[in-house]
Structures are given as structure tokens and as C-alpha cells.
């Protein structure tokens, strides 16, 4: 019922329904995971993470999207068509975990993840380093990549009052094209180019642009 309310009345109404269901004895794990989804849809990422961790504590076999002990979630960075993205701590180092929406029992993730693995095996430059392709509890697929320091292009523009000089736009565009070229030479396409998937930051020798979430 709450799921049907989402497109009509919005996440606020669905959230109230889930909270009332919990008060009347509905399965706690289901309620917490449902609240995670509605908070995610509302952009309330801090609350969404709290509900997800609570759901996983209640029923890890159903709601632990990845190994929360190995990859300690610090924040949710966003949620796109592929799934939510988490900033995590791995032995004191930051990393990124992208959890896929569909569990293995619904969609086989291998056709989608194989090109990503091949790209990194070929050493394509301009991508965040792939750390791990995993399936938690044989059900929940996820991708772990290195955390990239820098600003995405949206943040870069906003920090400059919404306008970036054309010389900088051309420079960043050239760097982004260099990164894309490495993918194209390998016979692949990125398929997800947008400002917040382009990170500009200091490289070993100069400014570099890293492509996220291919």
C-alpha cells in the first residue's frame, strides 16, 4: 500500500504509513528498510543510512546490502539508476561502495559487471580504481572502488558562483575526453557521463579528471 502511495502522495505519506505499521507490530526489519527507501527518495541520506543499518541489524540475510563490518558505512552519497552509493571506511581508508538495486535472485549481475572488470584489467586510465566486485550473502551485488579526492563538476561550478571561465571549461573538457578515450580504446562506452560523475582533482603531475560509475 505504501509503495502504491509513493508516486501519488509522495515519500512523506509513505513514510507515515510505514511508521504507523511499525507501531502496530509490522515486521521491524521490513519497516526499517522501507523507511530507508523513502528517506533515500526524499534525499534525507543521513536518516536513510540509519534506517538501513537498523534493518540489517534486524534481518541481515534480507537487508545487509554489503558487509557492513568490512566496509563501515560513513555516509550515503547518492542514489541513481544503478543503486545507492556509500562512502565507507576500510581499515582506516576511505572507499566507495555502489550497491545494485536488484538482488541476484532477480537479475544476474554478471553481464553488467563483466565489462567493468575487463576495463580495469586492461588498465584503462581515468577510472576510479576497482577494489572489489562482490556479492554479499550470495544475494546482494556491489562494487567497491577507491575514493577519489576532488570536486565533481557540479560542485566545481557551484563553488564559483555558477559560472566557470571558458578556458577552465575547455581544459576540464579536454581532460575528461582523455579519460574517455582510454575506455573507448578498450572497446567500451561509459554510458553514464554527467557532471557529478566527473571528478577533478590533483594527479601525480597535474590536474586530472576521473570518471565515476561507468
JSON list of N, CA, C and O in Angstrom, two decimals, residues 33 36-37 40 52 56 60 62-68 84 86 97-101 134-137 139-142:
[
{"chain": "A", "resi": 33, "resn": "UNK", "atom": "N", "xyz": [13.71, -1.02, 6.52]},
{"chain": "A", "resi": 33, "resn": "UNK", "atom": "CA", "xyz": [14.21, -0.96, 5.14]},
{"chain": "A", "resi": 33, "resn": "UNK", "atom": "C", "xyz": [13.30, -0.10, 4.27]},
{"chain": "A", "resi": 33, "resn": "UNK", "atom": "O", "xyz": [13.77, 0.63, 3.39]},
{"chain": "A", "resi": 36, "resn": "UNK", "atom": "N", "xyz": [14.19, 3.35, 4.97]},
{"chain": "A", "resi": 36, "resn": "UNK", "atom": "CA", "xyz": [15.44, 3.64, 4.25]},
{"chain": "A", "resi": 36, "resn": "UNK", "atom": "C", "xyz": [15.14, 4.07, 2.81]},
{"chain": "A", "resi": 36, "resn": "UNK", "atom": "O", "xyz": [15.68, 5.07, 2.33]},
{"chain": "A", "resi": 37, "resn": "UNK", "atom": "N", "xyz": [14.26, 3.36, 2.13]},
{"chain": "A", "resi": 37, "resn": "UNK", "atom": "CA", "xyz": [13.95, 3.68, 0.74]},
{"chain": "A", "resi": 37, "resn": "UNK", "atom": "C", "xyz": [13.24, 5.03, 0.61]},
{"chain": "A", "resi": 37, "resn": "UNK", "atom": "O", "xyz": [13.53, 5.82, -0.29]},
{"chain": "A", "resi": 40, "resn": "UNK", "atom": "N", "xyz": [15.67, 7.79, 1.28]},
{"chain": "A", "resi": 40, "resn": "UNK", "atom": "CA", "xyz": [16.56, 7.88, 0.13]},
{"chain": "A", "resi": 40, "resn": "UNK", "atom": "C", "xyz": [15.90, 8.68, -0.99]},
{"chain": "A", "resi": 40, "resn": "UNK", "atom": "O", "xyz": [16.51, 9.55, -1.60]},
{"chain": "A", "resi": 52, "resn": "UNK", "atom": "N", "xyz": [18.75, 1.93, 7.22]},
{"chain": "A", "resi": 52, "resn": "UNK", "atom": "CA", "xyz": [19.33, 0.75, 6.57]},
{"chain": "A", "resi": 52, "resn": "UNK", "atom": "C", "xyz": [20.12, -0.09, 7.57]},
{"chain": "A", "resi": 52, "resn": "UNK", "atom": "O", "xyz": [19.97, -1.32, 7.61]},
{"chain": "A", "resi": 56, "resn": "UNK", "atom": "N", "xyz": [19.32, -3.94, 8.67]},
{"chain": "A", "resi": 56, "resn": "UNK", "atom": "CA", "xyz": [20.31, -5.02, 8.57]},
{"chain": "A", "resi": 56, "resn": "UNK", "atom": "C", "xyz": [20.56, -5.67, 9.92]},
{"chain": "A", "resi": 56, "resn": "UNK", "atom": "O", "xyz": [20.83, -6.88, 10.00]},
{"chain": "A", "resi": 60, "resn": "UNK", "atom": "N", "xyz": [19.80, -9.39, 8.78]},
{"chain": "A", "resi": 60, "resn": "UNK", "atom": "CA", "xyz": [20.93, -9.23, 7.86]},
{"chain": "A", "resi": 60, "resn": "UNK", "atom": "C", "xyz": [20.80, -10.04, 6.58]},
{"chain": "A", "resi": 60, "resn": "UNK", "atom": "O", "xyz": [21.29, -9.63, 5.54]},
{"chain": "A", "resi": 62, "resn": "UNK", "atom": "N", "xyz": [18.32, -10.38, 4.79]},
{"chain": "A", "resi": 62, "resn": "UNK", "atom": "CA", "xyz": [17.44, -9.71, 3.83]},
{"chain": "A", "resi": 62, "resn": "UNK", "atom": "C", "xyz": [17.88, -8.29, 3.49]},
{"chain": "A", "resi": 62, "resn": "UNK", "atom": "O", "xyz": [17.57, -7.80, 2.40]},
{"chain": "A", "resi": 63, "resn": "UNK", "atom": "N", "xyz": [18.62, -7.64, 4.38]},
{"chain": "A", "resi": 63, "resn": "UNK", "atom": "CA", "xyz": [18.84, -6.21, 4.20]},
{"chain": "A", "resi": 63, "resn": "UNK", "atom": "C", "xyz": [20.28, -5.75, 4.32]},
{"chain": "A", "resi": 63, "resn": "UNK", "atom": "O", "xyz": [20.54, -4.55, 4.23]},
{"chain": "A", "resi": 64, "resn": "UNK", "atom": "N", "xyz": [21.23, -6.65, 4.49]},
{"chain": "A", "resi": 64, "resn": "UNK", "atom": "CA", "xyz": [22.64, -6.25, 4.51]},
{"chain": "A", "resi": 64, "resn": "UNK", "atom": "C", "xyz": [23.13, -6.17, 3.07]},
{"chain": "A", "resi": 64, "resn": "UNK", "atom": "O", "xyz": [23.52, -7.18, 2.48]},
{"chain": "A", "resi": 65, "resn": "UNK", "atom": "N", "xyz": [23.11, -4.98, 2.49]},
{"chain": "A", "resi": 65, "resn": "UNK", "atom": "CA", "xyz": [23.42, -4.81, 1.08]},
{"chain": "A", "resi": 65, "resn": "UNK", "atom": "C", "xyz": [24.88, -5.13, 0.76]},
{"chain": "A", "resi": 65, "resn": "UNK", "atom": "O", "xyz": [25.21, -5.45, -0.38]},
{"chain": "A", "resi": 66, "resn": "UNK", "atom": "N", "xyz": [25.75, -5.01, 1.75]},
{"chain": "A", "resi": 66, "resn": "UNK", "atom": "CA", "xyz": [27.14, -5.45, 1.64]},
{"chain": "A", "resi": 66, "resn": "UNK", "atom": "C", "xyz": [27.63, -5.72, 3.05]},
{"chain": "A", "resi": 66, "resn": "UNK", "atom": "O", "xyz": [26.87, -5.58, 4.02]},
{"chain": "A", "resi": 67, "resn": "UNK", "atom": "N", "xyz": [28.86, -6.14, 3.20]},
{"chain": "A", "resi": 67, "resn": "UNK", "atom": "CA", "xyz": [29.40, -6.48, 4.51]},
{"chain": "A", "resi": 67, "resn": "UNK", "atom": "C", "xyz": [29.69, -5.21, 5.29]},
{"chain": "A", "resi": 67, "resn": "UNK", "atom": "O", "xyz": [30.72, -4.54, 5.07]},
{"chain": "A", "resi": 68, "resn": "UNK", "atom": "N", "xyz": [28.79, -4.86, 6.21]},
{"chain": "A", "resi": 68, "resn": "UNK", "atom": "CA", "xyz": [28.93, -3.61, 6.96]},
{"chain": "A", "resi": 68, "resn": "UNK", "atom": "C", "xyz": [30.05, -3.66, 7.99]},
{"chain": "A", "resi": 68, "resn": "UNK", "atom": "O", "xyz": [30.44, -2.62, 8.53]},
{"chain": "A", "resi": 84, "resn": "UNK", "atom": "N", "xyz": [22.20, 2.76, -4.74]},
{"chain": "A", "resi": 84, "resn": "UNK", "atom": "CA", "xyz": [22.77, 3.77, -3.84]},
{"chain": "A", "resi": 84, "resn": "UNK", "atom": "C", "xyz": [24.29, 3.65, -3.75]},
{"chain": "A", "resi": 84, "resn": "UNK", "atom": "O", "xyz": [24.84, 2.56, -3.89]},
{"chain": "A", "resi": 86, "resn": "UNK", "atom": "N", "xyz": [27.71, 4.55, -1.37]},
{"chain": "A", "resi": 86, "resn": "UNK", "atom": "CA", "xyz": [28.08, 4.75, 0.03]},
{"chain": "A", "resi": 86, "resn": "UNK", "atom": "C", "xyz": [29.56, 5.14, 0.13]},
{"chain": "A", "resi": 86, "resn": "UNK", "atom": "O", "xyz": [30.41, 4.58, -0.57]},
{"chain": "A", "resi": 97, "resn": "UNK", "atom": "N", "xyz": [31.39, 2.29, -2.08]},
{"chain": "A", "resi": 97, "resn": "UNK", "atom": "CA", "xyz": [30.65, 1.06, -2.39]},
{"chain": "A", "resi": 97, "resn": "UNK", "atom": "C", "xyz": [29.37, 1.44, -3.14]},
{"chain": "A", "resi": 97, "resn": "UNK", "atom": "O", "xyz": [28.58, 2.25, -2.65]},
{"chain": "A", "resi": 98, "resn": "UNK", "atom": "N", "xyz": [29.21, 0.86, -4.31]},
{"chain": "A", "resi": 98, "resn": "UNK", "atom": "CA", "xyz": [27.98, 1.04, -5.08]},
{"chain": "A", "resi": 98, "resn": "UNK", "atom": "C", "xyz": [27.19, -0.26, -4.96]},
{"chain": "A", "resi": 98, "resn": "UNK", "atom": "O", "xyz": [27.63, -1.31, -5.42]},
{"chain": "A", "resi": 99, "resn": "UNK", "atom": "N", "xyz": [26.04, -0.20, -4.32]},
{"chain": "A", "resi": 99, "resn": "UNK", "atom": "CA", "xyz": [25.16, -1.35, -4.19]},
{"chain": "A", "resi": 99, "resn": "UNK", "atom": "C", "xyz": [24.14, -1.34, -5.32]},
{"chain": "A", "resi": 99, "resn": "UNK", "atom": "O", "xyz": [23.60, -0.30, -5.66]},
{"chain": "A", "resi": 100, "resn": "UNK", "atom": "N", "xyz": [23.92, -2.49, -5.94]},
{"chain": "A", "resi": 100, "resn": "UNK", "atom": "CA", "xyz": [22.98, -2.57, -7.05]},
{"chain": "A", "resi": 100, "resn": "UNK", "atom": "C", "xyz": [21.58, -2.83, -6.53]},
{"chain": "A", "resi": 100, "resn": "UNK", "atom": "O", "xyz": [21.38, -3.58, -5.57]},
{"chain": "A", "resi": 101, "resn": "UNK", "atom": "N", "xyz": [20.59, -2.21, -7.17]},
{"chain": "A", "resi": 101, "resn": "UNK", "atom": "CA", "xyz": [19.21, -2.32, -6.70]},
{"chain": "A", "resi": 101, "resn": "UNK", "atom": "C", "xyz": [18.72, -3.76, -6.69]},
{"chain": "A", "resi": 101, "resn": "UNK", "atom": "O", "xyz": [18.09, -4.21, -5.73]},
{"chain": "A", "resi": 134, "resn": "UNK", "atom": "N", "xyz": [31.75, -7.78, -5.51]},
{"chain": "A", "resi": 134, "resn": "UNK", "atom": "CA", "xyz": [31.29, -8.76, -4.54]},
{"chain": "A", "resi": 134, "resn": "UNK", "atom": "C", "xyz": [29.79, -9.02, -4.58]},
{"chain": "A", "resi": 134, "resn": "UNK", "atom": "O", "xyz": [29.03, -8.26, -5.18]},
{"chain": "A", "resi": 135, "resn": "UNK", "atom": "N", "xyz": [29.42, -10.12, -3.95]},
{"chain": "A", "resi": 135, "resn": "UNK", "atom": "CA", "xyz": [28.01, -10.45, -3.75]},
{"chain": "A", "resi": 135, "resn": "UNK", "atom": "C", "xyz": [27.85, -10.84, -2.29]},
{"chain": "A", "resi": 135, "resn": "UNK", "atom": "O", "xyz": [28.39, -11.87, -1.85]},
{"chain": "A", "resi": 136, "resn": "UNK", "atom": "N", "xyz": [27.19, -10.01, -1.51]},
{"chain": "A", "resi": 136, "resn": "UNK", "atom": "CA", "xyz": [27.03, -10.29, -0.09]},
{"chain": "A", "resi": 136, "resn": "UNK", "atom": "C", "xyz": [25.92, -11.31, 0.13]},
{"chain": "A", "resi": 136, "resn": "UNK", "atom": "O", "xyz": [24.82, -11.19, -0.43]},
{"chain": "A", "resi": 137, "resn": "UNK", "atom": "N", "xyz": [26.22, -12.33, 0.95]},
{"chain": "A", "resi": 137, "resn": "UNK", "atom": "CA", "xyz": [25.25, -13.37, 1.29]},
{"chain": "A", "resi": 137, "resn": "UNK", "atom": "C", "xyz": [24.68, -14.05, 0.05]},
{"chain": "A", "resi": 137, "resn": "UNK", "atom": "O", "xyz": [23.55, -14.51, 0.05]},
{"chain": "A", "resi": 139, "resn": "UNK", "atom": "N", "xyz": [23.55, -12.86, -2.53]},
{"chain": "A", "resi": 139, "resn": "UNK", "atom": "CA", "xyz": [22.31, -12.25, -2.99]},
{"chain": "A", "resi": 139, "resn": "UNK", "atom": "C", "xyz": [22.46, -10.79, -3.42]},
{"chain": "A", "resi": 139, "resn": "UNK", "atom": "O", "xyz": [21.83, -10.35, -4.37]},
{"chain": "A", "resi": 140, "resn": "UNK", "atom": "N", "xyz": [23.32, -10.02, -2.72]},
{"chain": "A", "resi": 140, "resn": "UNK", "atom": "CA", "xyz": [23.37, -8.58, -2.94]},
{"chain": "A", "resi": 140, "resn": "UNK", "atom": "C", "xyz": [24.68, -8.18, -3.63]},
{"chain": "A", "resi": 140, "resn": "UNK", "atom": "O", "xyz": [25.73, -8.14, -2.99]},
{"chain": "A", "resi": 141, "resn": "UNK", "atom": "N", "xyz": [24.63, -7.84, -4.93]},
{"chain": "A", "resi": 141, "resn": "UNK", "atom": "CA", "xyz": [25.86, -7.46, -5.64]},
{"chain": "A", "resi": 141, "resn": "UNK", "atom": "C", "xyz": [26.27, -6.02, -5.34]},
{"chain": "A", "resi": 141, "resn": "UNK", "atom": "O", "xyz": [25.42, -5.16, -5.12]},
{"chain": "A", "resi": 142, "resn": "UNK", "atom": "N", "xyz": [27.57, -5.80, -5.31]},
{"chain": "A", "resi": 142, "resn": "UNK", "atom": "CA", "xyz": [28.08, -4.45, -5.05]},
{"chain": "A", "resi": 142, "resn": "UNK", "atom": "C", "xyz": [29.45, -4.29, -5.70]},
{"chain": "A", "resi": 142, "resn": "UNK", "atom": "O", "xyz": [30.13, -5.27, -6.02]}
]
